[in-house]
Amino acid sequence: MKEEDIGRLLAVPGRENRVGDFATGYDGPLRKADGKEMLRENVERLARLQDVLYAHDRYAVLVVFQAMDAAGKDGTIKHVFSGVNPQGCRVSSFKQPSSEELDHDYLWRIVRQLPERGCIGVFNRSHYEDVLVARVHPEILTGNRLPGIHNTKDVTPEFWAERYRQINDFERYLTETGTLVIKFFLNVSEKEQERRFIARLEDPAKNWKFSSSDMKERALWNDYMLAYSDVLTRTSTEYAPWYVIPADRKWYMRYAVSRILVDRIASLPLRYPEMSEDKRFQIESARKELALLVGEPEYQ
């Protein structure tokens, strides 16, 4: 993937970014076989980067995935992070808030799942549900016991502007304190979603993935596209930009995500810790001792 190709996937900060302006399919020169091979290489590179990230222990990486149903979040996470050490990576999913979560602000449950230093955190859905699902279904907010929100008429454009600002402030804070925030919107077309829903219905092994609520949300496709367009426009920032990934071809989607992840993490000033002279002496002494034990010539 060339730099200009990555640029086409970026929701440019400070501009209007409509979902319809971004491709859902891929028709470039990259072949499927080559894309799969480069995904494999990037999986290996990501594993090496995670190793030094963990050893350096100064930065964390937060990877956010948002998408419509059947866009391929689960499969992308499975394939792209297949090589990382589970000890240094955690995947968190955010569904309907629990009663305990509703007793706190909407970012509370997000903060609890943030990655610690040296680790990668992957959010399968995220704090953006509160400006996406809640935007399409504002009646949800009337049950959240929010100050000043008693009915849907109280959910004004100013309310959403305030939430976008809160999210931007939150992500700026994370960035300034050492967490690299990388956000992906997997952009599947309405036609491809339909095809994948049909596949779920026709394949017994995929029936479990289907929910009747999927069809109800699909009927609100245009409302969701407007909500996503606002999210891309209002929350793609220099410090935490959105990448809009064509999702109709799964092999390209997975490759593109892996490439961006590797490039962004490699941009961090990571290094293995430098050893003190005392530590070097201990290591050299241990090497000589082990050499004697196994009968090998002493290290020079």
Short mmCIF file of C-alpha atoms in Angstrom, two decimals:
data_model
loop_
_atom_site.label_atom_id
_atom_site.label_comp_id
_atom_site.label_asym_id
_atom_site.label_seq_id
_atom_site.Cartn_x
_atom_site.Cartn_y
_atom_site.Cartn_z
CA MET A 1 0.00 0.00 0.00
CA LYS A 2 1.46 3.33 -1.05
CA GLU A 3 1.27 6.45 1.07
CA GLU A 4 -1.26 8.01 -1.29
CA ASP A 5 -3.45 4.92 -0.87
CA ILE A 6 -3.38 5.31 2.92
CA GLY A 7 -4.27 8.98 2.44
CA ARG A 8 -7.45 7.99 0.64
CA LEU A 9 -8.52 6.01 3.71
CA LEU A 10 -8.01 8.90 6.11
CA ALA A 11 -10.94 10.98 7.32
CA VAL A 12 -9.07 14.27 7.07
CA PRO A 13 -9.24 16.24 10.32
CA GLY A 14 -10.96 19.59 10.05
CA ARG A 15 -12.96 18.69 6.94
CA GLU A 16 -16.40 17.33 6.27
CA ASN A 17 -16.14 13.56 5.92
CA ARG A 18 -19.23 11.84 4.56
CA VAL A 19 -19.37 8.05 4.51
CA GLY A 20 -20.49 8.17 0.87
CA ASP A 21 -17.22 9.86 -0.10
CA PHE A 22 -15.27 6.72 0.81
CA ALA A 23 -15.09 3.46 -1.11
CA THR A 24 -16.62 0.25 0.20
CA GLY A 25 -14.87 -1.97 -2.36
CA TYR A 26 -11.33 -2.29 -3.67
CA ASP A 27 -10.49 -2.23 -7.37
CA GLY A 28 -6.79 -1.43 -7.24
CA PRO A 29 -3.82 -3.33 -8.65
CA LEU A 30 -3.18 -5.43 -5.52
CA ARG A 31 -4.05 -9.08 -6.05
CA LYS A 32 -5.83 -11.15 -3.40
CA ALA A 33 -2.94 -13.60 -3.07
CA ASP A 34 -0.47 -10.74 -2.61
CA GLY A 35 -2.73 -9.05 -0.08
CA LYS A 36 -2.93 -12.22 1.98
CA GLU A 37 0.84 -12.65 1.89
CA MET A 38 1.41 -9.05 2.99
CA LEU A 39 -1.13 -9.55 5.78
CA ARG A 40 0.94 -12.50 6.98
CA GLU A 41 4.09 -10.36 6.92
CA ASN A 42 2.35 -7.56 8.80
CA VAL A 43 1.08 -10.00 11.44
CA GLU A 44 4.71 -11.00 12.05
CA ARG A 45 5.83 -7.36 12.16
CA LEU A 46 3.04 -6.52 14.60
CA ALA A 47 4.21 -9.34 16.88
CA ARG A 48 7.75 -7.93 16.89
CA LEU A 49 6.48 -4.42 17.55
CA GLN A 50 4.35 -5.67 20.42
CA ASP A 51 7.43 -7.28 21.94
CA VAL A 52 9.40 -4.03 22.04
CA LEU A 53 6.27 -2.08 23.09
CA TYR A 54 5.94 -4.40 26.08
CA ALA A 55 9.63 -4.22 26.94
CA HIS A 56 9.79 -0.42 26.57
CA ASP A 57 6.79 -0.08 28.89
CA ARG A 58 6.19 3.63 28.21
CA TYR A 59 3.37 3.61 25.67
CA ALA A 60 0.03 1.85 25.22
CA VAL A 61 -1.93 1.32 22.00
CA LEU A 62 -5.71 1.58 21.77
CA VAL A 63 -7.31 0.24 18.57
CA VAL A 64 -10.96 1.13 18.02
CA PHE A 65 -13.23 -0.73 15.56
CA GLN A 66 -16.65 0.61 14.58
CA ALA A 67 -18.86 -0.70 11.79
CA MET A 68 -22.32 -1.70 10.76
CA ASP A 69 -23.37 -5.29 11.46
CA ALA A 70 -21.63 -7.94 9.31
CA ALA A 71 -18.86 -5.58 8.24
CA GLY A 72 -16.22 -7.98 9.57
CA LYS A 73 -14.96 -6.59 12.88
CA ASP A 74 -14.59 -9.98 14.55
CA GLY A 75 -12.80 -11.58 11.60
CA THR A 76 -10.47 -8.63 11.16
CA ILE A 77 -9.49 -8.67 14.83
CA LYS A 78 -8.98 -12.45 14.67
CA HIS A 79 -6.71 -12.33 11.62
CA VAL A 80 -4.74 -9.13 12.27
CA PHE A 81 -3.94 -9.90 15.91
CA SER A 82 -3.37 -13.62 15.43
CA GLY A 83 0.38 -13.31 16.06
CA VAL A 84 0.46 -11.13 19.15
CA ASN A 85 1.19 -12.39 22.63
CA PRO A 86 -2.13 -12.68 24.53
CA GLN A 87 -0.37 -11.44 27.67
CA GLY A 88 0.11 -8.05 26.04
CA CYS A 89 -3.22 -7.68 24.21
CA ARG A 90 -6.83 -7.55 25.34
CA VAL A 91 -10.03 -7.34 23.27
CA SER A 92 -13.03 -5.62 24.86
CA SER A 93 -16.56 -5.54 23.46
CA PHE A 94 -19.16 -2.95 24.40
CA LYS A 95 -22.79 -3.86 24.05
CA GLN A 96 -25.88 -2.55 25.82
CA PRO A 97 -24.77 -0.93 29.11
CA SER A 98 -25.45 -2.78 32.34
CA SER A 99 -27.33 -1.22 35.24
CA GLU A 100 -24.01 -0.63 37.00
CA GLU A 101 -22.58 1.11 33.92
CA LEU A 102 -25.66 3.31 33.63
CA ASP A 103 -25.01 4.51 37.18
CA HIS A 104 -21.84 6.18 35.87
CA ASP A 105 -20.95 8.53 33.04
CA TYR A 106 -20.79 6.97 29.58
CA LEU A 107 -16.98 6.91 29.51
CA TRP A 108 -16.67 5.05 32.81
CA ARG A 109 -16.89 1.58 31.33
CA ILE A 110 -14.44 2.61 28.60
CA VAL A 111 -11.81 3.85 31.05
CA ARG A 112 -11.99 0.53 32.93
CA GLN A 113 -10.88 -1.34 29.80
CA LEU A 114 -8.07 0.95 28.65
CA PRO A 115 -4.76 -0.83 27.93
CA GLU A 116 -1.95 -0.50 30.45
CA ARG A 117 1.50 0.70 29.42
CA GLY A 118 3.26 -1.77 27.16
CA CYS A 119 0.01 -3.33 26.00
CA ILE A 120 -2.44 -3.21 23.09
CA GLY A 121 -6.13 -2.76 23.77
CA VAL A 122 -8.66 -3.58 21.05
CA PHE A 123 -12.19 -2.20 21.29
CA ASN A 124 -14.83 -4.11 19.33
CA ARG A 125 -17.29 -1.20 19.37
CA SER A 126 -16.46 1.55 21.83
CA HIS A 127 -17.41 4.88 23.38
CA TYR A 128 -18.61 5.84 19.91
CA GLU A 129 -21.73 3.75 20.45
CA ASP A 130 -22.92 6.70 22.56
CA VAL A 131 -22.89 8.99 19.52
CA LEU A 132 -24.00 6.37 16.99
CA VAL A 133 -26.65 4.02 18.37
CA ALA A 134 -27.81 6.70 20.79
CA ARG A 135 -27.89 9.21 17.93
CA VAL A 136 -30.16 6.97 15.86
CA HIS A 137 -32.19 5.98 18.94
CA PRO A 138 -32.24 9.10 21.15
CA GLU A 139 -34.97 7.53 23.28
CA ILE A 140 -32.16 5.47 24.84
CA LEU A 141 -30.87 8.61 26.53
CA THR A 142 -34.13 9.26 28.36
CA GLY A 143 -33.48 6.16 30.45
CA ASN A 144 -29.90 7.08 31.30
CA ARG A 145 -30.84 9.54 34.06
CA LEU A 146 -28.85 12.35 32.47
CA PRO A 147 -29.25 15.88 33.86
CA GLY A 148 -31.69 17.87 31.76
CA ILE A 149 -32.67 14.94 29.51
CA HIS A 150 -36.31 14.02 30.21
CA ASN A 151 -37.52 13.29 26.68
CA THR A 152 -36.16 13.19 23.14
CA LYS A 153 -36.88 16.89 22.65
CA ASP A 154 -34.15 17.61 25.19
CA VAL A 155 -31.58 15.83 22.96
CA THR A 156 -30.57 18.88 20.94
CA PRO A 157 -27.76 19.45 18.40
CA GLU A 158 -25.89 21.18 21.23
CA PHE A 159 -26.04 17.94 23.23
CA TRP A 160 -24.28 16.03 20.45
CA ALA A 161 -21.72 18.80 19.92
CA GLU A 162 -20.87 18.57 23.60
CA ARG A 163 -20.40 14.81 23.39
CA TYR A 164 -18.09 15.12 20.40
CA ARG A 165 -16.03 17.64 22.36
CA GLN A 166 -15.90 15.34 25.37
CA ILE A 167 -14.70 12.44 23.24
CA ASN A 168 -12.05 14.59 21.56
CA ASP A 169 -10.85 15.84 24.94
CA PHE A 170 -10.74 12.26 26.24
CA GLU A 171 -8.69 11.03 23.27
CA ARG A 172 -6.37 14.03 23.48
CA TYR A 173 -5.77 13.23 27.14
CA LEU A 174 -5.00 9.59 26.29
CA THR A 175 -2.58 10.66 23.55
CA GLU A 176 -0.78 13.18 25.74
CA THR A 177 -0.31 10.61 28.50
CA GLY A 178 1.18 7.92 26.26
CA THR A 179 -1.66 6.01 24.57
CA LEU A 180 -1.61 5.83 20.77
CA VAL A 181 -5.24 5.90 19.57
CA ILE A 182 -5.94 4.26 16.19
CA LYS A 183 -9.55 4.25 14.96
CA PHE A 184 -11.02 2.16 12.13
CA PHE A 185 -14.46 2.43 10.54
CA LEU A 186 -15.01 -0.69 8.44
CA ASN A 187 -17.09 0.65 5.57
CA VAL A 188 -19.32 -2.09 4.21
CA SER A 189 -21.92 -1.40 1.52
CA GLU A 190 -25.61 -1.99 2.10
CA LYS A 191 -25.64 -4.57 -0.71
CA GLU A 192 -22.72 -6.52 0.75
CA GLN A 193 -24.31 -6.48 4.19
CA GLU A 194 -27.43 -7.99 2.64
CA ARG A 195 -25.34 -10.74 1.02
CA ARG A 196 -23.65 -11.57 4.33
CA PHE A 197 -26.97 -11.63 6.20
CA ILE A 198 -28.32 -14.11 3.66
CA ALA A 199 -25.19 -16.25 4.11
CA ARG A 200 -25.80 -16.28 7.85
CA LEU A 201 -29.34 -17.48 7.32
CA GLU A 202 -28.45 -20.18 4.80
CA ASP A 203 -25.41 -21.62 6.60
CA PRO A 204 -26.29 -23.51 9.83
CA ALA A 205 -22.78 -22.86 11.10
CA LYS A 206 -23.45 -19.11 10.85
CA ASN A 207 -27.05 -19.04 12.12
CA TRP A 208 -25.86 -18.08 15.59
CA LYS A 209 -24.50 -14.79 14.24
CA PHE A 210 -27.94 -13.61 13.11
CA SER A 211 -30.24 -11.57 15.32
CA SER A 212 -33.68 -10.19 14.52
CA SER A 213 -32.42 -6.80 15.70
CA ASP A 214 -29.98 -6.83 12.77
CA MET A 215 -32.85 -6.36 10.34
CA LYS A 216 -34.41 -3.60 12.44
CA GLU A 217 -31.14 -1.65 12.45
CA ARG A 218 -30.63 -2.29 8.75
CA ALA A 219 -33.91 -0.48 8.06
CA LEU A 220 -32.27 2.60 9.61
CA TRP A 221 -29.24 2.44 7.31
CA ASN A 222 -29.47 6.06 6.13
CA ASP A 223 -29.79 7.32 9.70
CA TYR A 224 -26.65 5.43 10.65
CA MET A 225 -24.74 6.78 7.66
CA LEU A 226 -25.59 10.31 8.75
CA ALA A 227 -24.49 9.53 12.30
CA TYR A 228 -21.22 7.99 11.09
CA SER A 229 -20.59 10.96 8.81
CA ASP A 230 -20.92 13.30 11.78
CA VAL A 231 -18.58 11.13 13.84
CA LEU A 232 -15.95 11.11 11.09
CA THR A 233 -16.26 14.87 10.62
CA ARG A 234 -16.37 15.88 14.28
CA THR A 235 -13.97 13.38 15.88
CA SER A 236 -11.25 12.71 13.30
CA THR A 237 -8.37 14.69 14.78
CA GLU A 238 -4.66 15.07 14.18
CA TYR A 239 -3.91 13.06 17.32
CA ALA A 240 -6.63 10.41 16.82
CA PRO A 241 -7.75 10.28 13.17
CA TRP A 242 -10.28 7.89 11.68
CA TYR A 243 -9.35 5.47 8.90
CA VAL A 244 -12.27 4.44 6.69
CA ILE A 245 -11.48 0.95 5.41
CA PRO A 246 -13.27 -0.57 2.40
CA ALA A 247 -14.94 -3.65 3.87
CA ASP A 248 -16.65 -5.37 0.94
CA ARG A 249 -13.54 -7.46 0.27
CA LYS A 250 -12.42 -9.00 3.52
CA TRP A 251 -8.90 -9.82 2.38
CA TYR A 252 -8.17 -6.20 1.50
CA MET A 253 -9.81 -4.87 4.66
CA ARG A 254 -7.61 -7.08 6.84
CA TYR A 255 -4.47 -6.18 4.94
CA ALA A 256 -5.20 -2.43 5.06
CA VAL A 257 -5.86 -2.52 8.81
CA SER A 258 -2.65 -4.47 9.43
CA ARG A 259 -0.59 -2.08 7.33
CA ILE A 260 -1.88 1.02 9.11
CA LEU A 261 -1.40 -0.57 12.53
CA VAL A 262 2.18 -1.52 11.78
CA ASP A 263 3.01 1.91 10.37
CA ARG A 264 1.43 3.80 13.28
CA ILE A 265 2.98 1.68 16.04
CA ALA A 266 6.38 1.73 14.31
CA SER A 267 6.22 5.54 14.44
CA LEU A 268 6.47 5.44 18.23
CA PRO A 269 9.98 5.96 19.69
CA LEU A 270 10.14 2.40 20.99
CA ARG A 271 13.32 0.65 22.06
CA TYR A 272 14.40 -2.16 24.29
CA PRO A 273 15.57 -0.96 27.72
CA GLU A 274 19.26 -0.16 28.02
CA MET A 275 21.12 -2.27 30.54
CA SER A 276 23.24 -0.82 33.31
CA GLU A 277 26.89 -1.83 33.64
CA ASP A 278 25.98 -3.90 36.68
CA LYS A 279 23.32 -5.75 34.69
CA ARG A 280 25.75 -6.36 31.83
CA PHE A 281 28.25 -7.79 34.30
CA GLN A 282 25.60 -10.12 35.73
CA ILE A 283 24.65 -11.35 32.27
CA GLU A 284 28.25 -11.94 31.23
CA SER A 285 28.94 -13.83 34.47
CA ALA A 286 25.87 -16.00 33.91
CA ARG A 287 26.92 -16.75 30.32
CA LYS A 288 30.37 -17.89 31.48
CA GLU A 289 28.89 -20.00 34.24
CA LEU A 290 26.48 -21.69 31.86
CA ALA A 291 29.26 -22.30 29.34
CA LEU A 292 31.21 -24.17 32.00
CA LEU A 293 28.18 -26.22 32.98
CA VAL A 294 27.54 -27.45 29.45
CA GLY A 295 31.20 -27.97 28.68
CA GLU A 296 31.50 -25.32 25.98
CA PRO A 297 34.54 -23.08 25.52
CA GLU A 298 34.40 -20.01 27.73
CA TYR A 299 33.13 -16.87 26.04
CA GLN A 300 35.91 -14.51 25.05
#
